[in-house]
Short mmCIF file of C-alpha atoms in Angstrom, two decimals:
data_model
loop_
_atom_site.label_atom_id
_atom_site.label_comp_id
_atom_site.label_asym_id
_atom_site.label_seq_id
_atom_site.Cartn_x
_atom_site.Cartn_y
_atom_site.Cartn_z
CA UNK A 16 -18.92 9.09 3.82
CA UNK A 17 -16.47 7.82 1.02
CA UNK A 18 -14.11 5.20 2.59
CA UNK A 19 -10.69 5.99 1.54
CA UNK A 20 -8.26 3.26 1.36
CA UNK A 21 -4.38 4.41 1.99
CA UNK A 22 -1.21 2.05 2.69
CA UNK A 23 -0.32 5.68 4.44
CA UNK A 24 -2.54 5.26 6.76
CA UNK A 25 -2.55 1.91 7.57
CA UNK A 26 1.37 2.43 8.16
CA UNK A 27 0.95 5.03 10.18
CA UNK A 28 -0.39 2.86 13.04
CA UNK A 29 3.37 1.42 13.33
CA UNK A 30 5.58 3.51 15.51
CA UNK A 31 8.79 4.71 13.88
CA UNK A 32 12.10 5.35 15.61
CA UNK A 33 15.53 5.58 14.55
CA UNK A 34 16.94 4.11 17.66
CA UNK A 35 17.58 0.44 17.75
CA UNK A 36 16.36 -0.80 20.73
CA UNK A 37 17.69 -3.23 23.45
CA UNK A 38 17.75 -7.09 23.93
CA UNK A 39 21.14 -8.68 23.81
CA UNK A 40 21.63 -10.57 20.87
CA UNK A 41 24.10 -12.97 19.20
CA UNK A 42 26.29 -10.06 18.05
CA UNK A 43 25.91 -8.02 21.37
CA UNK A 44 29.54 -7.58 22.05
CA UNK A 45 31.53 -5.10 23.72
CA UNK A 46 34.47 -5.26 21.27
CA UNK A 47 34.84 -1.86 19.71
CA UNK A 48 36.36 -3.85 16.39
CA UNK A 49 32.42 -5.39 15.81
CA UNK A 50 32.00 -9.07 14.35
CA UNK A 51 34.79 -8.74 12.29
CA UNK A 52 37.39 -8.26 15.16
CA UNK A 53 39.28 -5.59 12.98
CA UNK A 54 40.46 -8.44 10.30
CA UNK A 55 41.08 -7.22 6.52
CA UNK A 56 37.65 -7.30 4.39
CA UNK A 57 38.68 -10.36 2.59
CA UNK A 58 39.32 -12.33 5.84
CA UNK A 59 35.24 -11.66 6.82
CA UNK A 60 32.89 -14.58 5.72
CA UNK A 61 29.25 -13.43 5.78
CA UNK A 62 26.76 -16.64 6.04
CA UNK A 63 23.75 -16.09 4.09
CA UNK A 64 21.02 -18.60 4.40
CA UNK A 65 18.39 -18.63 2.28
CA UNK A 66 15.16 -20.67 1.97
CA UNK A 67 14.28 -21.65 -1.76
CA UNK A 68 15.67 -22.10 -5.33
CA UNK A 69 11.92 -23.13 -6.24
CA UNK A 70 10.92 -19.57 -6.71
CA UNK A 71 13.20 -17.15 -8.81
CA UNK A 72 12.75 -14.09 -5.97
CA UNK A 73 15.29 -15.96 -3.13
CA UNK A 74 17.32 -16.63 -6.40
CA UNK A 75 17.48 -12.95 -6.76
CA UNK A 76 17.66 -12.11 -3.27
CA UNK A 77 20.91 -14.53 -2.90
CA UNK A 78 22.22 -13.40 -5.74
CA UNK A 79 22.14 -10.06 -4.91
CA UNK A 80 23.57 -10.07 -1.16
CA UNK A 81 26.38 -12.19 -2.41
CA UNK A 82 27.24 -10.12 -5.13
CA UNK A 83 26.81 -6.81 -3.19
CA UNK A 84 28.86 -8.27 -0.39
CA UNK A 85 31.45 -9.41 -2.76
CA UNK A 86 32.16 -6.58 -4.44
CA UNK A 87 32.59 -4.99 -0.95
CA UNK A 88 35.58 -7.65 -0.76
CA UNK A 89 33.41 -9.83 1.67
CA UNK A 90 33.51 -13.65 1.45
CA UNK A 91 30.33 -14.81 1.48
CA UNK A 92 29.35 -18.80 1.84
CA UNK A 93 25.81 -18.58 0.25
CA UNK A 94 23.24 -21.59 0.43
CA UNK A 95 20.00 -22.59 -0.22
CA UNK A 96 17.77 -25.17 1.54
CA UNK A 97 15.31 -26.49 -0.55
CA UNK A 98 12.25 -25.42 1.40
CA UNK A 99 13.97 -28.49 3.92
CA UNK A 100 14.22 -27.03 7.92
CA UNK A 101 17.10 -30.28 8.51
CA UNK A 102 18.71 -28.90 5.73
CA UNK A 103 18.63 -25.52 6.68
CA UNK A 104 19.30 -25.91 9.95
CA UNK A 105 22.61 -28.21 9.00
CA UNK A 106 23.82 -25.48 6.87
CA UNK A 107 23.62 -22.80 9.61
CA UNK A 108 25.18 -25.08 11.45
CA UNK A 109 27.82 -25.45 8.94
CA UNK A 110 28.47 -21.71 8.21
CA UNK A 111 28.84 -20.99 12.17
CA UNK A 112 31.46 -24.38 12.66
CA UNK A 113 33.29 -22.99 9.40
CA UNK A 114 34.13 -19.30 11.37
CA UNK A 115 31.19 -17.01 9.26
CA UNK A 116 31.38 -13.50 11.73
CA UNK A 117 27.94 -12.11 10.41
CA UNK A 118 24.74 -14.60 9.53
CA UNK A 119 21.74 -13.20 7.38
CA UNK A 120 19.03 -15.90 7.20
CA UNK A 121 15.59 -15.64 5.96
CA UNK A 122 14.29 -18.70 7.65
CA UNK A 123 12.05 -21.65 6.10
CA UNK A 124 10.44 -22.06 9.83
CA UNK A 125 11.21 -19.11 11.74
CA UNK A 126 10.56 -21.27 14.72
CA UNK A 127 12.79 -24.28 13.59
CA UNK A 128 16.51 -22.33 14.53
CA UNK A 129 16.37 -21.91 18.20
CA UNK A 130 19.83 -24.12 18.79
CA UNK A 131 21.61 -22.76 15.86
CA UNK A 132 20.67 -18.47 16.91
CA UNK A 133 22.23 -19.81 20.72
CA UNK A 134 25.51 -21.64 19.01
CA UNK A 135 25.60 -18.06 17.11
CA UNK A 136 25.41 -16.33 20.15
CA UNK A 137 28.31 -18.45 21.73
CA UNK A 138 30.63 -17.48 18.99
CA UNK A 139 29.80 -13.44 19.14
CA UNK A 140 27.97 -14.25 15.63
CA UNK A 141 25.49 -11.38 14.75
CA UNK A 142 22.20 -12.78 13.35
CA UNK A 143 20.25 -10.65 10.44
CA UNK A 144 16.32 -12.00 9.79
CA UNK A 145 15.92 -11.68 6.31
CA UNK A 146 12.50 -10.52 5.72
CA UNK A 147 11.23 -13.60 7.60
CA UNK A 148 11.04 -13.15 11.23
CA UNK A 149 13.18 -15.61 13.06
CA UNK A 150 11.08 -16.62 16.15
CA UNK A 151 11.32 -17.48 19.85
CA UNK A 152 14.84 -16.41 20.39
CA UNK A 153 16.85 -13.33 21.96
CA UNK A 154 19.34 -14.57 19.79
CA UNK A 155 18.21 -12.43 16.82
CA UNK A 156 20.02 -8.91 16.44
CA UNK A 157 18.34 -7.06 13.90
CA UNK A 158 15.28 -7.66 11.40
CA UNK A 159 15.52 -6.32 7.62
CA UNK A 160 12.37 -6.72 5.60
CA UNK A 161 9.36 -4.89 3.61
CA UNK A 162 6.31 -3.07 5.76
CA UNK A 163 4.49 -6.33 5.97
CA UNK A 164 1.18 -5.23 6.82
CA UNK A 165 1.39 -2.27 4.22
CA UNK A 166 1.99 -5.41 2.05
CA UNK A 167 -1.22 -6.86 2.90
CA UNK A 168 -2.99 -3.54 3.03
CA UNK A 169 -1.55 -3.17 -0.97
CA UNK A 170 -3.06 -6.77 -1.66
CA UNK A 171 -6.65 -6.12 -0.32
CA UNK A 172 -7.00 -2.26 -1.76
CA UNK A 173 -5.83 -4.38 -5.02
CA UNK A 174 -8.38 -6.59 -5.06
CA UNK A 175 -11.27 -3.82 -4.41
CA UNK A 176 -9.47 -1.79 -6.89
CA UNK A 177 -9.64 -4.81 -9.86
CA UNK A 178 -12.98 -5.91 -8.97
CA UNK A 179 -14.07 -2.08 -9.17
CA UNK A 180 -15.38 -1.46 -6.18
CA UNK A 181 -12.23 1.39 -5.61
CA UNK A 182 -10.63 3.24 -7.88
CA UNK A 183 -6.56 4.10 -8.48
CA UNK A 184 -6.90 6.60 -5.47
CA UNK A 185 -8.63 3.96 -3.30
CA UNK A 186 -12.00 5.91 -3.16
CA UNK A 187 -15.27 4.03 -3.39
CA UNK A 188 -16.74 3.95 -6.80
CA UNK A 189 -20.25 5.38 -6.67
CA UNK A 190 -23.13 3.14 -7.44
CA UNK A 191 -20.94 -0.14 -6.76
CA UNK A 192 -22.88 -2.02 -4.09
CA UNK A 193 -22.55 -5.98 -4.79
CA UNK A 194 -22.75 -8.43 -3.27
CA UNK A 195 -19.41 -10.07 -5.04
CA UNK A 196 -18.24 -13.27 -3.89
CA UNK A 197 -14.35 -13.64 -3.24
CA UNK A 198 -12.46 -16.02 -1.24
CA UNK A 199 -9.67 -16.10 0.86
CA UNK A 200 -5.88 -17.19 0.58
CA UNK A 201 -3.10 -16.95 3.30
CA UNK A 202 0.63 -17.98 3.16
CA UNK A 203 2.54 -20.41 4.99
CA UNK A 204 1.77 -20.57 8.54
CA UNK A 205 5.42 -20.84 9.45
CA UNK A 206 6.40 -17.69 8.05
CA UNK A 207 6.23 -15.00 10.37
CA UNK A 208 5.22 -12.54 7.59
CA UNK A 209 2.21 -14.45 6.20
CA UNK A 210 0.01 -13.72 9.01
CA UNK A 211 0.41 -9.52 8.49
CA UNK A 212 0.45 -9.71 5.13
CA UNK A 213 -3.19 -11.44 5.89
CA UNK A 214 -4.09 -8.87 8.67
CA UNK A 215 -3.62 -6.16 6.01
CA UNK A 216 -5.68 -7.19 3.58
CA UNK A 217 -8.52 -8.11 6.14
CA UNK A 218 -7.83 -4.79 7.72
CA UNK A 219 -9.10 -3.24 4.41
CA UNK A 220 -12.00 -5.98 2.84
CA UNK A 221 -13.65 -6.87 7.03
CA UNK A 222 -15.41 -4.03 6.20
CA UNK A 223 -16.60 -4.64 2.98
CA UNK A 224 -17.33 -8.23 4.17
CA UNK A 225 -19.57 -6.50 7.94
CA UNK A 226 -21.74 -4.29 5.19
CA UNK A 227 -22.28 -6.95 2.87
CA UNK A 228 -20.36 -5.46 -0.40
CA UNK A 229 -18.35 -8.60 -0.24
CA UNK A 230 -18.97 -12.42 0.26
CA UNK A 231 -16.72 -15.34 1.39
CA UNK A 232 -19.10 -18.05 0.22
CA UNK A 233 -17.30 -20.79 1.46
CA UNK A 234 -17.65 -19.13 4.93
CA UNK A 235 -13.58 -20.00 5.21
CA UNK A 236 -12.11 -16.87 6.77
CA UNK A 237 -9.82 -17.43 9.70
CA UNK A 238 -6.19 -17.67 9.09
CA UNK A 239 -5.42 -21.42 10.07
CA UNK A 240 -8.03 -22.15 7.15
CA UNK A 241 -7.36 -20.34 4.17
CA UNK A 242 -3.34 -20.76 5.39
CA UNK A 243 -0.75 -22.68 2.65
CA UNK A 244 1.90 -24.32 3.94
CA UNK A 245 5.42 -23.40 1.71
CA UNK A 246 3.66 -20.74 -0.34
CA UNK A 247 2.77 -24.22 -2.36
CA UNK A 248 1.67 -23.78 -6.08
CA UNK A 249 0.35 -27.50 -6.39
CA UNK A 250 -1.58 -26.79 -2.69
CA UNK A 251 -2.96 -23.79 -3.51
CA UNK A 252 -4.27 -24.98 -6.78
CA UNK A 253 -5.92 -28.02 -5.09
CA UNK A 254 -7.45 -25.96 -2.41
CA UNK A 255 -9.57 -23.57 -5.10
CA UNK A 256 -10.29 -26.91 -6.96
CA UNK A 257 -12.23 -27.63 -4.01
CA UNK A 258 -13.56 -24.34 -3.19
CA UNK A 259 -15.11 -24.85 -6.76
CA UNK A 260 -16.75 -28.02 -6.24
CA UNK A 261 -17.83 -27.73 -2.71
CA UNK A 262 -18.78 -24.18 -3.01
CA UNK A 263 -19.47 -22.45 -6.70
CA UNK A 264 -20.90 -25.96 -8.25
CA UNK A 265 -24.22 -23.99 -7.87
CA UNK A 266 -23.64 -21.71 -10.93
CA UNK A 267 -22.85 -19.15 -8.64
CA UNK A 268 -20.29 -16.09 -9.84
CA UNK A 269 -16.90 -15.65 -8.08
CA UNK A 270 -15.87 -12.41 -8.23
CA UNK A 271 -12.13 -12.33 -6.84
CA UNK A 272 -9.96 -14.09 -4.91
CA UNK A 273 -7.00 -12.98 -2.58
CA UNK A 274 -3.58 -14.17 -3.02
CA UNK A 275 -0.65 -13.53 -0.99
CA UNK A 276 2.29 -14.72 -3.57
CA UNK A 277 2.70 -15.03 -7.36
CA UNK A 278 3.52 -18.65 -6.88
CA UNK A 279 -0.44 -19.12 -5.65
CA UNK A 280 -1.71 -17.00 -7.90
CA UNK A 281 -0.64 -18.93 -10.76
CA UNK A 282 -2.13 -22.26 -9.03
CA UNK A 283 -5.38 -20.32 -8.18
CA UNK A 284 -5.73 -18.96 -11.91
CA UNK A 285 -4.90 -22.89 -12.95
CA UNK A 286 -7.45 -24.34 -11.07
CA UNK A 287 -10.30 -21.34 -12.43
CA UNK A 288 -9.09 -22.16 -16.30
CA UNK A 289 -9.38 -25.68 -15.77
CA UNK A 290 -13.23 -25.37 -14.94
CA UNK A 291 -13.59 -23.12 -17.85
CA UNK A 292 -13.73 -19.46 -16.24
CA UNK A 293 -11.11 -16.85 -18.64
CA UNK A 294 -8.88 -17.34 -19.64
CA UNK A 295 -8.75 -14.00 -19.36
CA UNK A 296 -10.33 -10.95 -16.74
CA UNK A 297 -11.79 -9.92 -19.89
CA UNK A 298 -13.64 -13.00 -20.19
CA UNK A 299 -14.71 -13.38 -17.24
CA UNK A 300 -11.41 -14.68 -15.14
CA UNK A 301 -12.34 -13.74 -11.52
CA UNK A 302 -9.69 -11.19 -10.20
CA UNK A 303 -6.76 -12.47 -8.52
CA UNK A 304 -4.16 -10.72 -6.58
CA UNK A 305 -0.57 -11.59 -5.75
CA UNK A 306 3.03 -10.28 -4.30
CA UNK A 307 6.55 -10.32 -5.68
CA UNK A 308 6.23 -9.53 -9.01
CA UNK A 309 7.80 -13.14 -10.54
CA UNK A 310 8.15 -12.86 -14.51
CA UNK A 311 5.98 -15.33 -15.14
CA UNK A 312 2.91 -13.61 -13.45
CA UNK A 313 4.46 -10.33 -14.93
CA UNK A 314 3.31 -11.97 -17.95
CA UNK A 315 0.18 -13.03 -16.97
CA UNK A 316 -0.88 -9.68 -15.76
CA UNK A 317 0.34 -8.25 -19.51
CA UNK A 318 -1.70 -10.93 -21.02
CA UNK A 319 -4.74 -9.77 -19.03
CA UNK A 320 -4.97 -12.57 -16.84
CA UNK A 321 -3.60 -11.89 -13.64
CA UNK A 322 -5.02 -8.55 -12.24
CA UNK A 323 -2.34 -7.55 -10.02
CA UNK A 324 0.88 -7.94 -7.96
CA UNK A 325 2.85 -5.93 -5.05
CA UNK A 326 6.36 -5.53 -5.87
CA UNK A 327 8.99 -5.56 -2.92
CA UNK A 328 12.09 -4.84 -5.07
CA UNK A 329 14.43 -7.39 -3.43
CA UNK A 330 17.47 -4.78 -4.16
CA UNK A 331 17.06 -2.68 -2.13
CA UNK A 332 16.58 -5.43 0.73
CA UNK A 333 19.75 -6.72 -0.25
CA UNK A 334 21.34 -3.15 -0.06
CA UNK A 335 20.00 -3.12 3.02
CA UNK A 336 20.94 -5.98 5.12
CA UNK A 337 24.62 -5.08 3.49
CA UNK A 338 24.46 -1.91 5.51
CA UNK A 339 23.29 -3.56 8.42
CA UNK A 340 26.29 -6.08 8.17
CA UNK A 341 28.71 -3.29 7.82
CA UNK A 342 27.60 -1.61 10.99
CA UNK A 343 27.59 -5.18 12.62
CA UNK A 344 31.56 -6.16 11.31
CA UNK A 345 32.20 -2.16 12.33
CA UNK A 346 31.15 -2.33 15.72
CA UNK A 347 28.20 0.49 15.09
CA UNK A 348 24.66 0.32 15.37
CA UNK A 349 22.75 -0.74 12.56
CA UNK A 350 20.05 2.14 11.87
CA UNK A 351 16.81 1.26 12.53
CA UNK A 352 13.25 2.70 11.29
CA UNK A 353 10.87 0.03 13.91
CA UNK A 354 11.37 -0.45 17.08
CA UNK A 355 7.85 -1.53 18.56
CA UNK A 356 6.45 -3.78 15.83
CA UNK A 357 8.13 -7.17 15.66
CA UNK A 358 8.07 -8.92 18.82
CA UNK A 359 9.22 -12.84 17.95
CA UNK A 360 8.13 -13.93 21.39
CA UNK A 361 11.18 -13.32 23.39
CA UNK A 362 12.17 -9.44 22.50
CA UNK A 363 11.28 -6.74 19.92
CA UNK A 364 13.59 -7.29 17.18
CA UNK A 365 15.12 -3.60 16.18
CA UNK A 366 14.00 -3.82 12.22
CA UNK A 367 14.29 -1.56 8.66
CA UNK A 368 11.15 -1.84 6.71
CA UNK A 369 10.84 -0.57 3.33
CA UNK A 370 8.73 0.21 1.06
CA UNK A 371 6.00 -1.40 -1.75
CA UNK A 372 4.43 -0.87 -4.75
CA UNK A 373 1.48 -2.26 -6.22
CA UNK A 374 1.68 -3.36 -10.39
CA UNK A 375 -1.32 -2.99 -12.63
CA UNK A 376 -0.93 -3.95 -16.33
CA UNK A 377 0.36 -0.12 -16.63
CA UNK A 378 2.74 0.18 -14.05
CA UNK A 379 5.01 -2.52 -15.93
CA UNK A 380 7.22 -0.96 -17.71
CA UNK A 381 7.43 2.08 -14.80
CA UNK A 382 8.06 0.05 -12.15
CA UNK A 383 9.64 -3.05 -13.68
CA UNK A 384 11.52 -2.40 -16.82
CA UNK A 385 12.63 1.28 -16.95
CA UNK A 386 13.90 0.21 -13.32
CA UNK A 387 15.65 -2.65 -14.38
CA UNK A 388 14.30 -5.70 -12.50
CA UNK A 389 12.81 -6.88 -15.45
CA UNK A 390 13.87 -6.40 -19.10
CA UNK A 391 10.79 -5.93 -21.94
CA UNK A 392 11.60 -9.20 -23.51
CA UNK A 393 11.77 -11.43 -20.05
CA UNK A 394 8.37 -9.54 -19.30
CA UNK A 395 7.27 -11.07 -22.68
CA UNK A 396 8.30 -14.54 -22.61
CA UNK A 397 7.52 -14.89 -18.89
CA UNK A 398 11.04 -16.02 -18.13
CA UNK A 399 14.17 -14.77 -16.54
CA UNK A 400 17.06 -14.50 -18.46
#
C-alpha cells in the first residue's frame, strides 16, 4: 500500500475547540472593563518581549506587533533580549514595574520566567506566549503560535519529497527503495516548540528509518543528541563538521539532512561546502531542509542550494496575538482553536494555531513575493531591505 504523507492528517490527531478552557491566569480578573480597566486606547501600554535581533524573523515579528498595536492607538514598550534569559527576564521585569496592562512574550527559556508570570499575576497583567510556550506556570493566559507538529510533519515530508523518495502529493515514488543516509538536527532544547517540530518530522521519516529506506549513520537519533542550543548557526555548523569526520570519512554518500531553522541550515550547508560536496543539489549538495523562510536561505533555495523551507508567515501571528490582546484589555475571551494540546506542566494553555506552508524553488514568488513578505529583488540579493 502507497504511504501517503498529509500535514492533514497528522493535524487531525489534535483536538480542536473554540472554547478557551480554564486555569486562572495572570489576567483572570473579574473586572468587566478587562486589563485595560476602561482607560482611553492611548493610556494602554502593551509589553512585548521578544527573544532575538540575531535572526531577521523576531525583527519582523516585533516589528509587526508594535506597529499593528500602534496603529490601534496602543503604546507599546517593545524589547529585545539578545538571546540573554537575565536580560530578558530584567526587561519583563521592567515592563510590569513601568504599569504595561497586557504582556506578549515569546520566551528565550520558556522555563526561565516563573517569578516574573507570578509578579504579572499580582498586578492583574494578562500574559500572551508568543509562539514559544512559556513553561511551568499557571500564570500563562493564552498561547498564540503556528501548528507546531504540522511544522515538523512539513519538514520531514520535505525532506522525502527533495530526496525523491515522495512526490508534491506526498505519495511514494515507485521504484525508490534506498538505502539513503540522512542525519538528524533538532532545535534548542529550551524552546518548547523544538521538541514537536522534531516529533513531526520523526512522525513521518521512523518509518522510513524501521523499513530501512532511510539511514541515520551516525546512529544519533534521540532528541537530547541531535538538539542545538539557541537555534546556533556556528553550533550547528560544528556539529555536521563532526558528523563528517567521525561518520562519512569512509567515502560514504549522505543523502539529506533535517533542519529545523534557516539559521542551521545555512551552518549545515557551510560545513558540507567546506568538505567539497555542491555547491549546489545539482552537484551533488545533500538535501537540506529548514523553517522560516529568512531571505538569505530564500536565496539559497533560488540558487539551487537549499532544497526547502516551511514558511510560518509571522503576520498573521502578529494579527493574531493583537486580537487576543483586544479581547484581554476588553474584558472578553480571546477565541481559541486548541484546547487539549499544550500542557506547560502546570495547566493546558487555551492556544490559536495557524497555519504553514512549505517553499520549493517554485513556490517563491507564490508564497513569498506576490504575498508581500519578500520583494523579487530582496529574494535576489539575499537581504532584507
Amino acid at each position: 500500500m502507497r504511504r501517503k504523507i498529509t500535514m492533514a492528517a497528522a493535524a487531525g490527531t489534535l483536538a480542536l475547540s473554540l472554547a478557551a478552557c480554564g486555569g486562572g491566569g495572570a489576567g483572570s480578573t473579574e473586572s468587566t472593563e478587562g486589563a485595560g480597566g476602561g482607560a482611553e486606547k492611548s493610556d494602554i501600554t502593551i509589553g512585548v518581549a521578544m527573544p532575538t535581533e540575531t535572526s531577521e524573523r523576531w525583527i519582523a515579528d516585533g516589528n509587526a506587533v508594535k506597529d499593528g498595536l500602534e496603529k490601534l492607538g496602543y503604546k507599546v514598550e517593545l524589547q529585545y533580549a539578545g538571546d540573554d534569559i537575565p536580560t530578558q527576564t530584567q526587561q519583563i521585569d521592567q515592563m510590569i514595574t513601568s504599569g504595561a496592562d497586557v504582556l506578549i512574550v515569546a520566551s528565550i527559556d520558556g522555563t526561565a520566567l516563573t517569578s516574573q508570570l507570578e509578579a504579572a499575576a499580582a498586578a492583574n497583567i494578562p500574559v500572551i506566549a508568543y509562539d514559544r510556550l512559556i513553561r511551568d506556570s499557571e500564570n500563562v493566559d493564552f498561547y498564540v503560535t503556528f501548528d507546531n507538529f504540522a511544522v515538523g510533519v512539513a519538514q520531514g515530508t520535505a525532506l522525502l519529497r527533495g530526496m525523491g523518495i515522495v512526490d508534491e502529493e506526498g505519495a511514494e515514488v515507485a521504484d525508490v527503495t534506498g538505502p539513503f543516509n540522512i542525519e538528524l538536527f533538532a532545535g534548542s532544547p529550551d524552546d518548547n516548540n523544538a521538541g514537536f517540530f522534531f516529533e513531526g518530522a520523526m512522525s513521518v521519516l521512523d518509518p522510513y528509518i524501521t523499513d530501512g529506506t532511510l539511514v541515520v549513520k551516525s546512529g544519533q537519533t534521540d532528541f537530547d543528541t541531535v538538539a542545538t542550543l539557541r537555534w546556533s548557526q556556528e553550533a550547528a555548523q560544528k556539529r555536521m563538521e563532526d558528523l563528517l569526520t567521525s561518520t562519512y570519512s569512509d567515502g560514504s554518500t549522505l543523502a539529506g539532512v533535517l533542519s529545523p531553522f534557516d539559521g542551521i541550515s545555512r551552518g549545515i550547508i557551510t560545513a558540507l561546502q567546506g568538505v567539497g560536496q555542491g555547491p549546489t543539489i545539482e552537484a551533488g549538495l545533500p538535501i537540506v531542509t529548514g523553517q522560516d523562510a529568512e531571505v538569505a536561505s530564500v536565496k539559497l533555495i533560488a540558487d539551487g542550494v537549499q532544497s526547502s523551507t516551511i514558511f510560518k508567515d509571522t503576520r498573521k501571528l502578529a494579527e493574531q496575538s493583537i486580537k487576543v490582546t483586544e479581547a484581554f484589555i476588553n474584558g472578553d475571551e480571546p477565541e481559541a482553536n486548541d484546547t487539549e494540546t499544550y500542557d506547560n506542566g502546570k495547566k493546558v494553555v487555551p492556544s490559536f494555531l495557524l497555519d504553514v506552508d512549505t517553499v520549493f524553488t517554485d513556490d517563491i514568488t507564490p508564497l513569498l513575493v506576490d504575498s508581500g513578505y519578500w520583494t523579487a529583488d530582496e529574494v535576489a540579493s539575499g537581504v532584507s531591505d
